[in-house]
One Martini backbone bead per residue (centre of mass of N, CA, C, O) as a GRO file, in nm:
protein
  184
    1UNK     BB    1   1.449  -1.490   0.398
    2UNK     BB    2   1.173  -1.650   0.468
    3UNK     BB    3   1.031  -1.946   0.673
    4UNK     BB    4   0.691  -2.084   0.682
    5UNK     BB    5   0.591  -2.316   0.972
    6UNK     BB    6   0.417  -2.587   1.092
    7UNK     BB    7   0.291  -2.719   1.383
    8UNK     BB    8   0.212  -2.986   1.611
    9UNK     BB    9   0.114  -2.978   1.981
   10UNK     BB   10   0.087  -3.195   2.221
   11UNK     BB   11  -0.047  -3.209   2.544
   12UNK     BB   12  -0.115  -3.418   2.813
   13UNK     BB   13  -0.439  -3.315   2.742
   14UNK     BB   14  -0.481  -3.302   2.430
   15UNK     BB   15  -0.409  -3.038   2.328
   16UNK     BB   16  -0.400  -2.855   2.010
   17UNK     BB   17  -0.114  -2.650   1.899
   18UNK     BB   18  -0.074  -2.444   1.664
   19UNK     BB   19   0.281  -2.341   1.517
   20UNK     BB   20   0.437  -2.054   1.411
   21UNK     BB   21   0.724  -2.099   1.212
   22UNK     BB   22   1.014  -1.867   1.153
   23UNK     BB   23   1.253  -1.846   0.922
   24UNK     BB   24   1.568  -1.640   0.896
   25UNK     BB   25   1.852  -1.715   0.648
   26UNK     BB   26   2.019  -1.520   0.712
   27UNK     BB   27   1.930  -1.581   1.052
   28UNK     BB   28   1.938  -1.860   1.179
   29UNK     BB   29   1.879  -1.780   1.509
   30UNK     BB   30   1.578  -1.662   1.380
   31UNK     BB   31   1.294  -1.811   1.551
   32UNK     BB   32   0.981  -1.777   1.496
   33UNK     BB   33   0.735  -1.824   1.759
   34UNK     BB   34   0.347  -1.875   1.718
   35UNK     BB   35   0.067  -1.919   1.789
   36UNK     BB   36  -0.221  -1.981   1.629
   37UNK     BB   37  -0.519  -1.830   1.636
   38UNK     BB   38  -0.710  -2.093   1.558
   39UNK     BB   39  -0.634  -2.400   1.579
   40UNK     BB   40  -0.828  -2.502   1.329
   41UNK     BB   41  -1.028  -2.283   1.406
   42UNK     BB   42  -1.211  -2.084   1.364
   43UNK     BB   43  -1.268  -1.725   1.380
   44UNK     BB   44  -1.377  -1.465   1.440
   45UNK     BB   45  -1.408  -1.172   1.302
   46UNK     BB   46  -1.248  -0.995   1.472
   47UNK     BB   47  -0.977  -1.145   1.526
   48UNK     BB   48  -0.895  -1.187   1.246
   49UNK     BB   49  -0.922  -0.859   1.129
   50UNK     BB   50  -0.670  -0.832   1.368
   51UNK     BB   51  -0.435  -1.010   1.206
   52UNK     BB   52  -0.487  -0.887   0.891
   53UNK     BB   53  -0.400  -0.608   0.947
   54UNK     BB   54  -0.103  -0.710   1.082
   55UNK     BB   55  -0.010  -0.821   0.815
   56UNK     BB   56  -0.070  -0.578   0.626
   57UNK     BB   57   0.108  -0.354   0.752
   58UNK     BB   58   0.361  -0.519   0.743
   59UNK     BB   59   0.387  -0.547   0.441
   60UNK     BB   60   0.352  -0.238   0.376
   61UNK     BB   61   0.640  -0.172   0.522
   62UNK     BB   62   0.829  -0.408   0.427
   63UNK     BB   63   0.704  -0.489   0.118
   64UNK     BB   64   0.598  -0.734   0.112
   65UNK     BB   65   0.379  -1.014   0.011
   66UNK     BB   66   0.016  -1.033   0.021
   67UNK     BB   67  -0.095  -1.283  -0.119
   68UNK     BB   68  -0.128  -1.476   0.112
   69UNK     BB   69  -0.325  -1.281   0.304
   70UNK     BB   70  -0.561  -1.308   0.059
   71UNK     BB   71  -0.675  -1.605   0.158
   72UNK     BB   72  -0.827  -1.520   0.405
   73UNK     BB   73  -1.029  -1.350   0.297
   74UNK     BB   74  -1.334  -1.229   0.315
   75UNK     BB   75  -1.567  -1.062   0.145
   76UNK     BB   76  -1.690  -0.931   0.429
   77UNK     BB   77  -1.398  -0.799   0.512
   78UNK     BB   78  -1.323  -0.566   0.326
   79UNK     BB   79  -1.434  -0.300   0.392
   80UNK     BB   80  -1.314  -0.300   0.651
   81UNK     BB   81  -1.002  -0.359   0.588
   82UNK     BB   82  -0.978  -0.067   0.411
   83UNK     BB   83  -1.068   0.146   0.655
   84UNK     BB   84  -0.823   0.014   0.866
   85UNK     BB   85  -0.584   0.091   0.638
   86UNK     BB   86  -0.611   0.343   0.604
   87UNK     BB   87  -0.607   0.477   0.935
   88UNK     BB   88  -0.324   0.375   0.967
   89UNK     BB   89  -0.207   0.520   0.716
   90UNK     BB   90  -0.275   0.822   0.879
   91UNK     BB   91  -0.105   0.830   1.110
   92UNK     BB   92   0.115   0.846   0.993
   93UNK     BB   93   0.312   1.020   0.878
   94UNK     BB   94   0.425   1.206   0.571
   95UNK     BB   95   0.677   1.072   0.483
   96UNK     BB   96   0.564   0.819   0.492
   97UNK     BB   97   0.310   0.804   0.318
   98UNK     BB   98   0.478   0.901   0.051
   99UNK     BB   99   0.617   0.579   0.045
  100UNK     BB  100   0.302   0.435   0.093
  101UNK     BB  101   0.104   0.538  -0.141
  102UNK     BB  102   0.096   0.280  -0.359
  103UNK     BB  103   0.077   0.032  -0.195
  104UNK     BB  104  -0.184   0.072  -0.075
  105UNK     BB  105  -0.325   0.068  -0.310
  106UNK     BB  106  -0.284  -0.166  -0.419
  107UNK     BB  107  -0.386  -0.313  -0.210
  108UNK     BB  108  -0.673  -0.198  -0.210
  109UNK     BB  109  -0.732  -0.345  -0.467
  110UNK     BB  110  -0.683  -0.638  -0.407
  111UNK     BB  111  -0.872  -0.655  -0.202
  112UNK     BB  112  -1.162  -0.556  -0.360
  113UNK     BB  113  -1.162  -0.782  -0.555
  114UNK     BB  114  -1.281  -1.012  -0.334
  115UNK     BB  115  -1.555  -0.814  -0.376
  116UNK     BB  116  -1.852  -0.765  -0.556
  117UNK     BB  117  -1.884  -0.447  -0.391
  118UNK     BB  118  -1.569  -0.354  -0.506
  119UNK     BB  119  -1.523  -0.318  -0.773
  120UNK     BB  120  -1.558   0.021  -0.833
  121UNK     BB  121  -1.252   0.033  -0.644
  122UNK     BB  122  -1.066  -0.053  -0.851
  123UNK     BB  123  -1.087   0.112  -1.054
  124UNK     BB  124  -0.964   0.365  -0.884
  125UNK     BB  125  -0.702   0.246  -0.811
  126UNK     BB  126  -0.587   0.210  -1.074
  127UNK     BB  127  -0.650   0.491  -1.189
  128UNK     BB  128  -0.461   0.660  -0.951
  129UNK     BB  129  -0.189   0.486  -1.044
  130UNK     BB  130  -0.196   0.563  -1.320
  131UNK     BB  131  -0.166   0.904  -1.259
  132UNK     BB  132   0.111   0.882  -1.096
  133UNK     BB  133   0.287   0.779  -1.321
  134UNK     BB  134   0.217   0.984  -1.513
  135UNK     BB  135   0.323   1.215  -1.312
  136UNK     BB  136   0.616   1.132  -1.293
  137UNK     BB  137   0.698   1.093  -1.598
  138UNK     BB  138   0.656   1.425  -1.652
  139UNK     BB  139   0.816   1.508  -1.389
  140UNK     BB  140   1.116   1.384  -1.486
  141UNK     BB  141   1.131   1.554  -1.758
  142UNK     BB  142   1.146   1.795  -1.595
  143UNK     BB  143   1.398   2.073  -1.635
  144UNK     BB  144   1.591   2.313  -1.503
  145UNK     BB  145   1.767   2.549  -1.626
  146UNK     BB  146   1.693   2.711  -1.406
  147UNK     BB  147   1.730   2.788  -1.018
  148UNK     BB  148   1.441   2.945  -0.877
  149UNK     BB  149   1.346   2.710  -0.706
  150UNK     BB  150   1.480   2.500  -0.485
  151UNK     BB  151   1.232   2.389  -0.328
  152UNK     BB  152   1.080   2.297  -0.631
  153UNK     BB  153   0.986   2.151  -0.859
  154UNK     BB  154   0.906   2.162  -1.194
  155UNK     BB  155   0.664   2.008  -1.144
  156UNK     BB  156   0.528   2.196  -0.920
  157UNK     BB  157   0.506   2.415  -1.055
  158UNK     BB  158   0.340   2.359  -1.299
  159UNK     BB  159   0.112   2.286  -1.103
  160UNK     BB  160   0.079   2.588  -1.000
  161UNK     BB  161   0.006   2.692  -1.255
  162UNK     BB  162  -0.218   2.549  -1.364
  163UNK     BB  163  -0.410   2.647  -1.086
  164UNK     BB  164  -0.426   2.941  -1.166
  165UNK     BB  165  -0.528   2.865  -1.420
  166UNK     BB  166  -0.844   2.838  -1.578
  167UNK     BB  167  -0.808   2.732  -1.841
  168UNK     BB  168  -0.876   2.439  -2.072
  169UNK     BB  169  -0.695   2.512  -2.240
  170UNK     BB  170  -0.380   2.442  -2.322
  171UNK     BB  171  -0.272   2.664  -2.549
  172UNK     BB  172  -0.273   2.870  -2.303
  173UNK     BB  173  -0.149   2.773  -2.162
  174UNK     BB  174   0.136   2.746  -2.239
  175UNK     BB  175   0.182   3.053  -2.335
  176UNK     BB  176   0.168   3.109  -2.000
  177UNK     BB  177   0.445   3.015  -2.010
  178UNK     BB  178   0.810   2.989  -1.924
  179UNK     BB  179   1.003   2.854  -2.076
  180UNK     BB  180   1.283   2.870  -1.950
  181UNK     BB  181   1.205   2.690  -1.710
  182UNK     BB  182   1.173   2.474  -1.913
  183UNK     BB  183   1.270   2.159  -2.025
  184UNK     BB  184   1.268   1.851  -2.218
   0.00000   0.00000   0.00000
């Protein structure tokens, strides 16, 4: 669990310091100072956005929750913000991608929540978020009979028999499936 707060501190010549202290209440001895980059005053837009990309990406990658690193995002920054953590995004490799694409999802509607320019990205990234569920829990529903190809799961394989198939009529698809392979 994490503490952070704020203190303000003076200068001989009276100028105001804001330091953001951190404490991991797990390792008491683990104190992290860092002056604020605002020190109270707006920040720039360009500096601004590369605090908040840098405090989303660590919310992403470590799970911690993003709710309040989104109270201080402007509206105007909305669009840039979700570019740049989309690239940020594809750096990485295909393993933690693959770890962290629900994350992001969700990251990017709520995001997109705050400017009324991106309200119909909201509802795509919501949309994408419920059938990746509803895929998860099809896909765990179907196990192999007997293991014909260890290398894919039979979700895996459904996926690639369906694809094959270009009939629209699902009874046709189920027809040529070869019943044998699923169990339900």
């Amino acid at each position: 669990n994490l503490i952070a707060f704020t203190m303000d501190l003076r200068s001989d010549d009276q100028d105001l310091t804001r330091m953001i202290h951190i404490l991991d209440t797990e390792h008491p001895w683990d104190l992290h100072s860092i002056p604020s980059p605002s020190m109270g005053h707006p920040l720039e837009v360009g500096l601004a956005l590369r605090h908040l990309l840098f405090l989303l990406e660590y919310c992403m990658v470590t799970g911690y929750d993003w709710w309040d690193i989104l109270l201080h995002v402007q509206p105007s920054m909305v669009q840039s913000l979700v570019e740049k953590l989309h690239e940020e995004y594809t750096r990485q490799t295909a393993a933690l991608q693959q770890v962290l694409s629900t994350r992001i999802l969700a990251m990017k509607a709520s995001l997109c929540k705050l400017s009324p320019c991106t309200v119909t990205r909201v509802c795509d990234y919501h949309t994408k978020l419920f059938l990746i569920a509803i895929s998860s829990t099809l896909k765990s529903l179907l196990r192999p009979h007997f293991l014909n190809t260890p290398d894919k799961s039979p979700g895996d394989r459904l996926t690639e028999i369906c694809t094959k198939i270009t009939d629209v009529d699902i009874d046709k698809v189920m027809i040529n499936l070869k019943t044998e392979e699923f169990v339900l």
